[in-house]
């Protein structure tokens, strides 16, 4: 069952995240915002793998590389235990196999939003966010 509150929140977060990418504000506290942007990257990767396999290979490869960087950052900055990352992803419903949840609506639309974002701006936002180690948090995202 799809939680409407989660979908509504995801829509608001998608708009906020696209704004975050385009503004790329200085990251004053290391780790702040990592979970926010990471969650979007993870969902975009999941949409690509589960719903749009074979489409946009360069974009999907770039998103996969971001995803790996977020994985590494989160594990490294939460004590080195990959189980912490898996627990986080489970809590964000990132392990969902529900085709409708992933391939329709707000989650699927986030793929198009990130695909249409300027690649250089997204690269810079990810680089800046992951530049310095610190406890991963959502920051102002939610």
Backbone as a ProteinNet text record, in pm:
[ID]
protein_1_A
[PRIMARY]
XXXXXXXXXXXXXXXXXXXXXXXXXXXXXXXXXXXXXXXXXXXXXXXXXXXXXXXXXXXXXXXXXXXXXXXXXXXXXXXXXXXXXXXXXXXXXXXXXXXXXXXXXXXXXXXXXXXXXXXXXXXXXXXXXXXXXXXXXXXXXX
[TERTIARY]
83.8	0	88.6	50.7	126.9	76.1	166.5	132.4	125.1	6.9	-13.7	74.8	93.5	179.3	321.8	368.4	502.7	511.8	412.2	413.5	409.7	326.1	317.5	450.2	508.8	637.4	742.8	738.4	837.2	825.8	703.5	684	743.8	718.6	773	924.8	977.3	1121.3	1186.4	1119.2	1175.7	1194.7	1093.2	1103.1	1215	1221.4	1325.6	1463.4	1475.8	1605.1	1653	1564.5	1603.2	1650.7	1583.3	1628.5	1764.2	1787.4	1915.8	2026.3	1999.3	2099.6	2133.8	2031.6	2059	2124.3	2092.2	2150.4	2288.7	2306.3	2431.8	2491.6	2416.6	2467.4	2588.1	2671.4	2786.8	2741.2	2810	2777.2	2852.3	2785.4	2853	2883.7	2812.3	2835.7	2856.8	2976.1	2999.2	2893.6	2840.1	2738	2595.6	2575.8	2441.6	2386.9	2270.8	2207	2243.3	2339.4	2383.2	2268	2193.2	2083.4	1971.9	1952	1848.4	1880.7	1992.3	2027	2054.1	2114.3	2139.3	2011.3	1907.1	1778.9	1725.4	1733.9	1688.7	1771.4	1902.1	1989.7	1954.3	1933.6	1898.2	1766.9	1667.2	1539.2	1554.3	1629	1649.8	1720.7	1819.1	1887.3	1790	1705.9	1609.3	1509.8	1461.8	1370.4	1441.2	1564.9	1639.5	1655.1	1690.3	1711.6	1581.8	1479.4	1356.2	1255.8	1258.8	1152.7	1203.7	1330.4	1382.6	1515.4	1525	1647.7	1680	1805.7	1849.7	1830.6	1759.3	1740.2	1846.4	1883.4	1971.2	2095.9	2174.7	2286.4	2389.1	2420.4	2518.6	2464.2	2338.8	2276.4	2270.2	2226.4	2215.1	2351.7	2454.1	2588.9	2635.8	2605.2	2643.3	2570.5	2440.8	2361.6	2414.5	2449.4	2504.3	2635.8	2717.9	2843.8	2817.2	2717.8	2679.5	2631	2546.6	2489.8	2600.3	2701.1	2812.8	2888.3	2904.2	2972.9	2893.6	2760.8	2677.8	2685.4	2680	2695.3	2825.3	2934.5	3065.7	3070.8	3017.6	3018.7	2938.6	2818.7	2730.7	2792.7	2843.9	2906	3028.2	3113.2	3235.4	3205.2	3098.6	3068.5	2965	2931.1	2840.3	2902.7	3034.5	3102.7	3151.9	3132.6	3186.6	3102.8	2981.8	2896.4	2794.7	2806.4	2710.9	2566.4	2545.8	2409.2	2337.5	2413.5	2353.5	2295.1	2368.3	2320.6	2195.5	2196.7	2079.5	1958.1	1978.9	1868.2	1812.3	1900.3	1856.3	1772.5	1822.8	1750.9	1615.9	1611.4	1484	1386.6	1435.8	1351.2	1297.7	1368.8	1325.5	1242.8	1214.9	1139.2	1214.5	1345.5	1427.2	1438.8	1401.3	1408.1	1275.6	1182.3	1050.9	1062.5	989.8	980	844.9	766.7	634.2	650.8	620.5	638.1	563.6	441.4	363.3	428.9	478.1	540.9	666.3	747.2	873.6	856.1	769.6	764	653.2	574.1	466.2	471	410.4	393.7	521.8	527.6	634.2	773.1	783.7	914.3	965	881	921.3	950.8	873.1	894.8	1028.1	1077.5	1206.7	1318.3	1304.3	1402.1	1413.3	1297.7	1297.5	1351.2	1319.2	1370.3	1521.6	1578.4	1723.9	1787.6	1721.3	1776.1	1781.1	1682.7	1680.5	1768.4	1815.8	1904.2	2038.4	2101.9	2233.1	2333.1	2396.8	2489.1	2604.7	2657.2	2768.3	2727.7	2606.2	2558.1	2537.8	2482.6	2461.6	2595.8	2691.1	2825.6	2885.2	2876.9	2932.7	2861.6	2727.8	2651.4	2690.8	2704.4	2744.1	2886.9	2977.2	3117.3	3127.2	3057.3	3063.1	3005.1	2893.2	2826.3	2910.3	2983.2	3059.5	3207.8	3245.7	3386.3	3447.2	3371.6	3424.3	3342.8	3411.9	3344	3272.7	3159.8	3080.8	2958.3	2889.5	2771.6	2662.8	2621.4	2517.8	2385.8	2322.9	2192.1	2110	1980.9	1894.7	1914.6	1955.6	1972.7	1836.8	1828.8	1706.5	1610.6	1641.6	1564.1	1421.3	1401.5	1268.6	1225.3
-117.3	0	124	222.6	345.7	444.4	497.2	596.1	732.6	792.3	920.8	1028.7	1024.8	1124.5	1114.7	992.9	973.5	1029	1002.1	1053.2	1204.4	1264.2	1410.2	1468.2	1406.1	1452.3	1438.7	1329.4	1307.5	1415	1453.2	1558.1	1689.3	1724.3	1848.1	1840.3	1725.8	1708.9	1715	1661.5	1665.6	1809.5	1890.8	2032.7	2097.8	2069	2126.1	2081.6	1955.2	1901.7	1960.6	1975.5	2037.1	2179.4	2248.7	2382.1	2376.6	2277.2	2259.3	2240.5	2159.3	2133.3	2260.7	2336.3	2454.8	2565.2	2573.2	2677.6	2636.9	2508.3	2454.4	2544.1	2567.7	2654.9	2593.4	2677.8	2622.1	2530.9	2421.8	2324	2363.3	2432.6	2483.6	2377.6	2266.6	2159.4	2029.7	1970	1844.8	1739.4	1676.7	1573	1623.9	1752.7	1809.7	1805.1	1743.1	1731.7	1605.6	1528.8	1407.1	1307.8	1286.9	1190.2	1238.3	1367.9	1424.3	1396.7	1449.7	1432.1	1285.1	1213.9	1071.1	993.7	1024.5	955.3	977.8	1099.7	1127.1	1050.4	1051.5	979.1	830.6	774.1	631.9	601.9	688.6	665.8	681	779.5	797.9	675.9	624.6	503.5	386.2	371.8	261.3	272.8	392.7	412.2	371.7	413.5	377.3	227.3	160.1	14.5	-62.6	-22.2	-100.1	-61.4	62.7	110.5	154.5	189.3	245.2	180.7	54.1	-19.2	-1.7	26.7	43	182.4	267.4	405.7	494	597.9	700.1	640.1	560.4	490	582.5	694.5	785.7	845.7	887.6	944.5	839.6	719.5	614.5	576.3	577	546.8	656.5	780.9	892.6	882.1	851.5	836	718.8	608.4	492.7	528.3	610.4	650.5	740.3	829.2	911.1	821.2	725.4	634.8	563.8	515.5	447.6	543.8	666.3	765.8	795.7	804.7	826.6	705.3	584.5	462.7	468.8	495.6	498.8	604.3	722.1	831.6	793.7	742.2	709.6	599.1	494.8	385.7	438.2	511.4	563.5	654.6	733.1	832.8	787.3	659.1	603.9	481.6	478.5	372.7	257.3	263.3	160.7	34.8	35.5	-84.2	-70.2	-150.4	-143.3	-169	-235	-259.7	-128.9	-27.4	103.2	162.1	149.9	198.6	122.7	-7.1	-87.1	-52.5	-30.4	8.7	144.5	237.3	368	352	275.2	256.7	190.3	93.8	28.4	130.6	215.5	317.3	420.6	440.2	535.3	467	339.1	258.4	242.1	250.1	236.3	91.8	-2.4	-143.3	-193.6	-102.6	-141.2	-206.1	-311.7	-376.7	-347.2	-259.5	-222.3	-140.6	-203.3	-139.7	-5.7	-1.9	122.9	233.5	200.9	300.9	357.9	272.7	315.7	374.6	318	352.7	450.5	493.8	588.2	701.5	811.2	920.2	993.9	1042.6	1131	1067.8	942.7	877.3	872	830.9	823.6	962.6	1061.1	1197.4	1254.3	1209.1	1258.8	1221.5	1108.1	1066.3	1173.5	1215.6	1316.3	1450.4	1483.8	1608.5	1608.8	1500.3	1492.8	1481.2	1410.7	1396.6	1532.6	1617.9	1749	1852.4	1819.7	1911.7	1920.3	2033.5	2052.6	1955.2	1873.4	1770.2	1831.9	1942.1	2008.1	2057.9	2113.7	2161.6	2045.9	1936.6	1820.2	1761.8	1753.1	1706.4	1792.1	1923.4	2014.7	2001.2	1986.8	1973.6	1846.3	1735.9	1608.9	1619.9	1672.9	1687.9	1771.2	1883.2	1972.7	1906.5	1841	1777.8	1665.9	1592.8	1478	1509.5	1635.2	1674.4	1650.1	1675.7	1665.1	1565.5	1478.9	1381.2	1449	1389.8	1436.2	1348.2	1356.8	1272.2	1303.3	1206.2	1231.7	1268.9	1374	1416.5	1466.7	1487.4	1540.2	1689.4	1760.8	1905	1972.6	2074.1	2151.7	2088.1	1970	1904.2	1875.7	1835.5	1799.2	1890.2
0	0	0	-77.4	-87.9	16.2	94.2	194.1	125.5	120.5	53.8	114.3	246.1	310.5	258	235.1	182.3	40.8	-42	-180	-182.5	-99.3	-93.9	-49.3	53.4	103	-5.3	-80.3	-184.5	-292.6	-326.6	-427.9	-380.5	-256.2	-200.6	-196.2	-156.3	-148.4	-285.2	-386.6	-520.9	-566.1	-545	-581.2	-501.2	-371.2	-287	-331.1	-366.4	-404	-535.9	-630.3	-757.5	-731	-640.5	-601	-534.6	-451.4	-384.3	-486.8	-586.9	-689.3	-763.8	-803.2	-883.2	-802	-673.1	-590	-539.9	-512.1	-459	-352.1	-240.9	-136.5	-67.4	-8.6	61.4	175.1	191	293.8	420.6	512.2	630.7	735.1	736.2	832	753.9	763.5	690.6	725	622.3	638.9	629.9	649.2	645.5	503.6	486	355.4	279.3	329.5	259.8	247.2	353.4	347.5	255.4	248.8	161.8	15.2	-29.7	-170.9	-201.1	-106.3	-126.1	-150.5	-75.2	-92.9	-234.1	-281.9	-418.8	-520.4	-503	-595.3	-595.3	-476.8	-467.7	-539.8	-522.3	-590.2	-741.7	-785.8	-929.2	-987.1	-915.2	-961.2	-968.7	-868.6	-865.3	-981	-1008.5	-1121.7	-1250.6	-1266.9	-1386.7	-1402	-1294.5	-1299.3	-1316.6	-1244.4	-1239.2	-1346.8	-1391.6	-1481.4	-1618.8	-1627.6	-1752.4	-1791.8	-1766.2	-1799.8	-1947.7	-1976.8	-2115.2	-2170.7	-2100.2	-2144.2	-2079	-2143.4	-2085.5	-2020.3	-2092.3	-2028.4	-1962.2	-2023.3	-1963	-1833.5	-1835	-1715.7	-1605	-1637.8	-1537	-1480.9	-1562.5	-1513.4	-1417.7	-1448.7	-1361.1	-1228.2	-1233.3	-1110.3	-1028.9	-1093.2	-1022	-953.2	-1018.5	-954.8	-834.7	-845.2	-729.1	-616.1	-650.8	-551.6	-473.8	-545.5	-480.4	-388.7	-432.2	-349	-222.3	-234.2	-115.7	-23.2	-79.8	1.7	81.8	12	76.5	187	158.2	255.9	380.4	358.6	471.5	556.7	493.9	570.1	646.4	577.8	640.3	759.3	748.8	851.7	954.5	952.2	1053.6	1119.5	1125.8	1197.5	1113.2	982	893.4	879.2	930.8	924.4	811.5	705.6	594.3	637.6	749.8	798.8	831.7	871.9	900.9	772.9	664.1	534.7	492.1	505.9	467.1	552.5	679.8	768.2	725.4	690.3	642	514.9	419.1	292.9	315.4	404.3	436.4	495.8	583.9	645.8	547.6	438	335.2	225.9	242.6	146.8	14.3	21.1	-98.2	-146.3	-64	-102.2	-158.4	-180.2	-231.1	-369.3	-386.6	-517.8	-581.8	-520.2	-569.8	-698.2	-809.8	-940.8	-949.9	-900.7	-908.3	-826	-707.4	-621.4	-686.7	-746.9	-805	-944.9	-1026.6	-1168.5	-1205.7	-1109.8	-1138.6	-1036.6	-1071.4	-976.2	-942.6	-818.5	-774.1	-783	-746.1	-749	-893.3	-985.4	-1125.9	-1182.8	-1142.7	-1192.3	-1146.5	-1031.6	-984.5	-1083.3	-1150	-1250.8	-1358.8	-1410.7	-1517.5	-1467.5	-1343	-1286.1	-1278.4	-1233.1	-1223.6	-1361.6	-1452.1	-1587.5	-1657.5	-1629.9	-1695.5	-1625	-1505.4	-1433.2	-1505.3	-1494.8	-1554.7	-1491.6	-1573.6	-1524.4	-1446.1	-1493.3	-1424	-1286.7	-1276.5	-1147	-1050.6	-1100.1	-1014.9	-971.3	-1063.2	-1028	-917	-931.7	-831.7	-697.8	-700.9	-576.5	-502.6	-574.4	-512	-460.2	-542.8	-500.5	-373.3	-370.8	-255	-130.9	-147.6	-34.2	26.4	-56.1	-9.2	12.4	1.7	10.2	147.9	252.8	388.5	469.5	540.8	625.2	741.3	776.5	890.6	904.6	1018.1	1038.2	936.8	856.6	755.7	821.2	768.7	816	697.6	721.5	616.1	596.8	697.8	686.8	673.6	588.9	570.9	472.5	424	320.1	363.7	489.1	537	648.5
[MASK]
++++++++++++++++++++++++++++++++++++++++++++++++++++++++++++++++++++++++++++++++++++++++++++++++++++++++++++++++++++++++++++++++++++++++++++++

